[in-house]
Tab-separated table of C-alpha atoms and ligand atoms in Angstrom:
chain	number	residue	atom	x	y	z
I	6	MET	CA	5.671	-5.710	14.010
I	7	GLU	CA	9.483	-5.797	13.858
I	8	SER	CA	10.853	-8.968	12.316
I	9	HIS	CA	14.268	-9.528	10.812
I	10	PHE	CA	13.066	-12.764	9.296
I	11	TRP	CA	9.642	-11.889	7.904
I	12	PRO	CA	9.875	-8.548	6.041
I	13	LEU	CA	6.276	-8.938	4.786
I	14	TYR	CA	5.273	-7.385	8.157
I	15	ARG	CA	6.755	-4.107	6.879
I	16	LEU	CA	4.918	-4.175	3.509
I	17	ARG	CA	2.221	-1.480	3.237
I	18	ILE	CA	-0.248	-0.869	0.457
I	19	THR	CA	-2.276	2.387	0.721
I	20	THR	CA	-5.176	3.882	-1.110
I	21	PRO	CA	-7.017	7.170	-0.314
I	22	ARG	CA	-9.115	5.388	2.334
I	23	LEU	CA	-7.334	2.093	3.129
I	24	GLU	CA	-4.154	0.527	4.361
I	25	LEU	CA	-3.461	-3.186	3.669
I	26	ARG	CA	-0.901	-4.988	5.766
I	27	LEU	CA	0.000	-8.350	7.145
I	28	PRO	CA	-1.641	-8.361	10.533
I	29	ASP	CA	0.471	-8.595	13.741
I	30	PRO	CA	-1.122	-10.464	16.689
I	31	GLU	CA	-3.100	-7.407	17.738
I	32	LEU	CA	-4.548	-6.754	14.277
I	33	LEU	CA	-5.158	-10.488	13.819
I	34	GLU	CA	-7.318	-10.436	16.910
I	35	GLU	CA	-9.308	-7.547	15.363
I	36	LEU	CA	-9.578	-9.391	12.018
I	37	ALA	CA	-10.851	-12.494	13.760
I	38	ALA	CA	-13.427	-10.397	15.619
I	39	VAL	CA	-14.683	-8.913	12.283
I	40	ALA	CA	-15.099	-12.422	10.857
I	41	ALA	CA	-16.910	-13.523	14.082
I	42	GLY	CA	-19.265	-10.562	13.610
I	43	GLY	CA	-20.399	-12.013	10.237
I	44	VAL	CA	-19.380	-11.598	6.577
I	45	HIS	CA	-22.622	-12.531	4.859
I	46	GLU	CA	-26.354	-13.127	5.595
I	47	GLY	CA	-27.261	-16.576	6.932
I	48	GLY	CA	-28.627	-18.793	4.195
I	49	ARG	CA	-26.037	-17.487	1.639
I	50	MET	CA	-22.659	-19.086	0.967
I	51	PRO	CA	-20.423	-16.967	-1.287
I	52	PHE	CA	-17.293	-19.099	-0.745
I	53	SER	CA	-16.414	-22.365	-2.487
I	54	VAL	CA	-14.613	-23.409	0.713
I	55	PRO	CA	-17.507	-22.768	3.149
I	56	TRP	CA	-15.354	-21.615	6.107
I	57	SER	CA	-17.975	-19.099	7.209
I	58	ALA	CA	-20.697	-21.701	7.895
I	59	ALA	CA	-19.738	-21.916	11.531
I	60	SER	CA	-20.436	-20.299	14.918
I	61	PRO	CA	-19.028	-16.786	15.450
I	62	GLN	CA	-16.327	-18.259	17.739
I	63	GLN	CA	-15.331	-20.817	15.130
I	64	ARG	CA	-15.289	-18.216	12.314
I	65	GLY	CA	-12.997	-16.042	14.318
I	66	ARG	CA	-10.727	-18.914	15.277
I	67	GLY	CA	-10.699	-20.191	11.690
I	68	THR	CA	-9.713	-16.799	10.418
I	69	TYR	CA	-6.928	-16.560	13.024
I	70	GLN	CA	-5.577	-19.995	12.061
I	71	HIS	CA	-5.945	-19.507	8.328
I	72	LEU	CA	-3.869	-16.370	8.432
I	73	LEU	CA	-1.104	-17.882	10.525
I	74	GLY	CA	-1.219	-20.899	8.252
I	75	THR	CA	-0.499	-18.734	5.200
I	76	ILE	CA	2.759	-17.598	6.889
I	77	ALA	CA	3.681	-21.100	8.087
I	78	ASP	CA	3.097	-22.619	4.653
I	79	TRP	CA	4.735	-19.804	2.632
I	80	ARG	CA	7.187	-20.945	-0.077
I	81	PRO	CA	8.624	-18.690	-2.823
I	82	GLU	CA	7.049	-21.029	-5.417
I	83	ARG	CA	3.649	-21.206	-3.650
I	84	TRP	CA	2.434	-18.321	-1.523
I	85	THR	CA	-0.713	-16.647	-0.178
I	86	LEU	CA	-0.380	-13.068	1.030
I	87	SER	CA	-3.293	-12.580	3.399
I	88	LEU	CA	-3.666	-8.911	4.288
I	89	ALA	CA	-5.821	-7.134	6.862
I	90	VAL	CA	-7.678	-4.187	5.362
I	91	LEU	CA	-7.825	-1.071	7.601
I	92	CYS	CA	-10.204	1.779	7.034
I	93	GLU	CA	-9.719	4.830	9.198
I	94	GLY	CA	-7.415	2.772	11.429
I	95	ARG	CA	-9.923	-0.060	12.032
I	96	VAL	CA	-9.802	-3.548	10.555
I	97	VAL	CA	-12.755	-4.076	8.171
I	98	GLY	CA	-11.799	-7.231	6.265
I	99	ARG	CA	-9.253	-9.390	4.508
I	100	GLN	CA	-7.717	-9.247	0.989
I	101	ASP	CA	-5.614	-12.201	-0.277
I	102	LEU	CA	-3.290	-12.547	-3.242
I	103	THR	CA	-2.267	-16.099	-4.059
I	104	ALA	CA	0.133	-17.615	-6.637
I	105	LYS	CA	1.853	-20.791	-7.579
I	106	ASP	CA	5.185	-20.540	-9.495
I	107	PHE	CA	4.580	-16.840	-9.917
I	108	ALA	CA	8.136	-16.102	-11.165
I	109	VAL	CA	7.354	-18.385	-14.134
I	110	THR	CA	3.627	-17.947	-14.757
I	111	ARG	CA	3.281	-14.247	-13.739
I	112	GLN	CA	-0.282	-15.083	-12.724
I	113	ALA	CA	-1.912	-14.653	-9.361
I	114	SER	CA	-5.492	-14.848	-7.977
I	115	THR	CA	-7.410	-12.919	-5.336
I	116	GLY	CA	-9.909	-13.650	-2.599
I	117	SER	CA	-11.528	-11.315	-0.122
I	118	TRP	CA	-14.264	-10.529	2.349
I	119	LEU	CA	-15.471	-7.591	4.415
I	120	GLY	CA	-17.384	-7.535	7.707
I	121	LEU	CA	-21.126	-7.050	6.967
I	122	PRO	CA	-21.279	-3.432	8.303
I	123	HIS	CA	-18.506	-2.442	5.877
I	124	GLN	CA	-20.008	-3.815	2.653
I	125	GLY	CA	-21.570	-1.755	-0.150
I	126	ARG	CA	-19.445	1.360	0.401
I	127	GLY	CA	-16.861	0.816	-2.307
I	128	ILE	CA	-14.299	-0.627	0.074
I	129	GLY	CA	-14.299	-3.999	-1.752
I	130	THR	CA	-13.408	-2.241	-5.009
I	131	GLU	CA	-10.703	-0.153	-3.388
I	132	MET	CA	-9.008	-3.070	-1.623
I	133	ARG	CA	-8.996	-5.221	-4.774
I	134	ALA	CA	-7.540	-2.255	-6.729
I	135	ALA	CA	-4.832	-2.010	-4.066
I	136	VAL	CA	-3.777	-5.611	-4.388
I	137	LEU	CA	-3.996	-5.455	-8.220
I	138	HIS	CA	-1.538	-2.607	-8.057
I	139	LEU	CA	0.760	-4.730	-5.933
I	140	ALA	CA	0.474	-7.646	-8.402
I	141	PHE	CA	0.822	-5.711	-11.695
I	142	GLN	CA	2.910	-2.704	-10.768
I	143	GLY	CA	4.822	-4.091	-7.782
I	144	LEU	CA	5.464	-7.721	-8.758
I	145	GLY	CA	5.120	-7.602	-12.534
I	146	ALA	CA	2.085	-9.864	-12.964
I	147	HIS	CA	0.711	-10.450	-16.452
I	148	TRP	CA	-2.662	-11.719	-15.305
I	149	VAL	CA	-4.743	-11.746	-12.116
I	150	THR	CA	-7.760	-14.032	-11.828
I	151	SER	CA	-10.785	-14.235	-9.582
I	152	THR	CA	-13.824	-16.457	-9.134
I	153	ALA	CA	-17.277	-15.673	-7.802
I	154	MET	CA	-20.519	-17.557	-7.501
I	155	THR	CA	-22.854	-16.393	-10.297
I	156	ASP	CA	-25.259	-15.218	-7.539
I	157	ASN	CA	-22.690	-12.943	-5.857
I	158	PRO	CA	-23.372	-9.472	-7.264
I	159	GLY	CA	-20.943	-7.761	-4.900
I	160	SER	CA	-17.864	-9.731	-5.961
I	161	LEU	CA	-18.929	-9.706	-9.652
I	162	GLY	CA	-19.494	-5.937	-9.348
I	163	VAL	CA	-15.955	-5.370	-8.089
I	164	SER	CA	-14.534	-7.441	-10.977
I	165	ARG	CA	-16.663	-5.642	-13.564
I	166	LYS	CA	-15.606	-2.192	-12.299
I	167	LEU	CA	-11.913	-3.161	-12.393
I	168	GLY	CA	-12.009	-4.502	-15.995
I	169	TYR	CA	-11.952	-8.335	-15.582
I	170	ALA	CA	-13.154	-10.407	-18.580
I	171	PRO	CA	-15.298	-13.557	-18.138
I	172	ASP	CA	-13.123	-16.674	-18.326
I	173	GLY	CA	-15.629	-19.551	-18.245
I	174	LEU	CA	-17.947	-21.196	-15.797
I	175	GLU	CA	-17.290	-24.057	-13.378
I	176	GLN	CA	-19.654	-26.257	-11.447
I	177	VAL	CA	-18.567	-26.901	-7.851
I	178	ALA	CA	-20.016	-28.760	-4.915
I	179	VAL	CA	-20.469	-26.568	-1.826
I	180	LEU	CA	-22.059	-28.011	1.349
I	181	GLY	CA	-23.430	-30.864	-0.774
I	182	ARG	CA	-25.111	-28.627	-3.407
I	183	PRO	CA	-24.093	-27.784	-6.973
I	184	ARG	CA	-23.072	-24.136	-7.468
I	185	ALA	CA	-22.051	-22.173	-10.597
I	186	LEU	CA	-18.728	-20.430	-10.296
I	187	GLN	CA	-17.791	-17.614	-12.736
I	188	ARG	CA	-14.078	-17.421	-13.491
I	189	LEU	CA	-12.723	-13.935	-14.312
I	190	ARG	CA	-9.385	-12.753	-15.717
I	191	LEU	CA	-7.695	-9.378	-15.837
I	192	ASP	CA	-4.619	-8.661	-18.033
I	193	ARG	CA	-2.237	-5.704	-17.745
I	194	ALA	CA	-3.999	-3.675	-20.441
I	195	GLY	CA	-7.336	-4.160	-18.674
I	196	TRP	CA	-5.813	-3.212	-15.349
I	197	ARG	CA	-4.280	-0.029	-16.725
I	198	ALA	CA	-7.526	0.936	-18.454
I	199	HIS	CA	-9.555	0.634	-15.249
I	200	ALA	CA	-7.137	1.623	-12.481
I	201	SER	CA	-8.503	4.800	-10.937
I	202	ALA	CA	-7.603	5.291	-7.232
I	203	PRO	CA	-3.940	6.132	-6.528
I	204	VAL	CA	-2.134	3.326	-4.742
I	205	GLY	CA	1.182	3.463	-2.877
I	206	ILE	CA	3.496	0.576	-1.938
I	207	THR	CA	6.252	0.600	0.591
I	208	GLY	CA	8.594	-2.106	1.908
I	209	LEU	CA	8.326	-4.377	-1.135
I	210	ALA	CA	11.972	-4.627	-2.302
I	211	GLU	CA	13.147	-6.610	0.729
I	212	CYS	CA	10.224	-9.051	0.242
I	213	ALA	CA	11.178	-9.924	-3.403
I	214	PRO	CA	12.945	-13.241	-2.589
I	215	LEU	CA	9.862	-14.405	-0.658
I	216	PHE	CA	7.770	-13.937	-3.851
I	217	GLY	CA	10.407	-15.999	-5.743
I	218	LEU	CA	11.713	-12.869	-7.517
I	219	PRO	CA	15.259	-11.455	-7.518
I	220	GLU	CA	15.358	-8.054	-5.770
I	221	ASP	CA	16.526	-6.287	-8.922
I	222	ASP	CA	13.640	-7.860	-10.924
I	223	LEU	CA	10.867	-5.794	-9.271
I	224	PRO	CA	9.355	-3.395	-11.834
I	225	ALA	CA	8.822	-0.480	-9.392
I	226	GLU	CA	8.015	0.250	-5.830
I	227	ALA	CA	5.448	2.977	-5.704
I	228	GLY	CA	2.221	4.335	-6.908
L	26	COA	C1	-17.659	-9.083	-2.227
L	26	COA	C2	-17.282	-7.873	-1.422
L	26	COA	C3	-15.800	-7.998	-0.999
L	26	COA	C4	-17.504	-6.656	-2.281
L	26	COA	O1	-17.130	-5.498	-1.515
L	26	COA	P1	-18.144	-4.234	-1.359
L	26	COA	O2	-17.410	-3.159	-0.651
L	26	COA	O3	-19.405	-4.719	-0.751
L	26	COA	O4	-18.431	-3.850	-2.890
L	26	COA	P2	-18.420	-2.361	-3.519
L	26	COA	O5	-19.219	-1.466	-2.614
L	26	COA	O6	-17.056	-1.990	-3.862
L	26	COA	O7	-19.314	-2.620	-4.846
L	26	COA	C5	-18.795	-2.956	-6.087
L	26	COA	C6	-19.885	-2.929	-7.118
L	26	COA	O8	-20.766	-4.010	-6.905
L	26	COA	C7	-22.104	-3.564	-6.697
L	26	COA	N1	-22.673	-4.338	-5.589
L	26	COA	C8	-22.125	-4.541	-4.373
L	26	COA	N2	-22.927	-5.273	-3.615
L	26	COA	C9	-24.037	-5.527	-4.368
L	26	COA	C10	-25.243	-6.271	-4.172
L	26	COA	N3	-25.490	-6.871	-3.007
L	26	COA	N4	-26.149	-6.250	-5.174
L	26	COA	C11	-25.905	-5.640	-6.351
L	26	COA	N5	-24.771	-4.960	-6.643
L	26	COA	C12	-23.844	-4.893	-5.646
L	26	COA	C13	-21.952	-2.133	-6.259
L	26	COA	O9	-23.092	-1.416	-6.545
L	26	COA	C14	-20.733	-1.644	-6.997
L	26	COA	O10	-21.030	-1.249	-8.327
L	26	COA	P3	-21.397	0.303	-8.695
L	26	COA	O11	-20.301	1.136	-8.067
L	26	COA	O12	-21.408	0.307	-10.170
L	26	COA	O13	-22.695	0.596	-8.027
L	26	COA	C15	-18.152	-7.795	-0.133
L	26	COA	O14	-19.495	-7.488	-0.446
L	26	COA	C16	-18.107	-9.065	0.713
L	26	COA	O15	-17.229	-9.229	1.514
L	26	COA	N6	-19.085	-9.988	0.572
L	26	COA	C17	-19.185	-11.187	1.375
L	26	COA	C18	-18.032	-12.106	1.120
L	26	COA	C19	-17.787	-12.391	-0.360
L	26	COA	O16	-18.749	-12.532	-1.126
L	26	COA	N7	-16.516	-12.501	-0.743
L	26	COA	C20	-16.173	-12.765	-2.086
L	26	COA	C21	-16.231	-14.246	-2.373
L	26	COA	S1	-15.873	-14.507	-4.059
C-alpha cells in the first residue's frame, strides 16, 4: 500500500520461503480469515491473553481490530509491529515484535501464531528468525525475549532452535485457571550462533524515526 505517512507499509522482511509485511486491507482480510479458520485445537489455550477463545467470526474480527489497533496506538517509545506472514504468496499467520523505550533499553519481545494447517513445517522457526534479524541486525537490539506456556512444545521448540536461554517462570491466570509461563531470552551472541536462514530487509531506513531511532543510527539494512 502506498502511504506517505506510514512507511512501515513498505518494510519487507524476506527468508527463503517467507515474506513478512504490514498487511494492507486486502492482506488483513486474509489474515483475519486464517485466524477464523483456527490457530490451535479446542481445549488448548496457548496465549496468556485468550483472544482465540471465541467464535470463528469473533477471532477474525479480533485479529482485524488488533492489527489496526497496533497502528493507531503506535508511539516511537511504545510500539508493536504486527506483520502478516506470507508463504508462497498466501497469508499463513502473524509475527509481532513489541518494545517499550527501545531506543534506551534495546530490548524487544515477540509473539506469533500460524493457522492450524500451516503448523509443524518449520514456518514458525523461519518467521521468528526473520523478525530476530530485523531486531538485532536491522534495529540494533541487544536482547529479544519471548514467553510460552510450559505445555506449548511448538513455541518452546522454536525458541530452543534459535538459541534462547530460560529466563524464569511466571504463574499467570488464564480463563480463571493458573498456568505456568516460561520466560525466554536471546542475546546478540546467541542470535549470531543460531541464525541459519538468510534474511533480507528492505524499506527500513525511512521507518527509523517510528522506532524511536535516528535514521543514521540503524546498524545496517540487509541480510
Ligand atoms: C508456536 C508456533 C508459531 C510454532 O510454529 P511451527 O511452524 O508449528 O513450529 P516449527 O515447525 O518451526 O517447529 C519448531 C520446533 O518445535 C517442534 N515442535 C513444533 N510443534 C511441536 C509439537 N506440537 N510437539 C512437539 N514438538 C513440536 C518441532 O519439531 C521443531 O523442532 P525440530 O525441528 O527440532 O523438530 C505454531 O505452532 C503456532 O502458531 N501454534 C499455535 C499458537 C501458539 O502457540 N503461539 C505461540 C504462543 S506463545
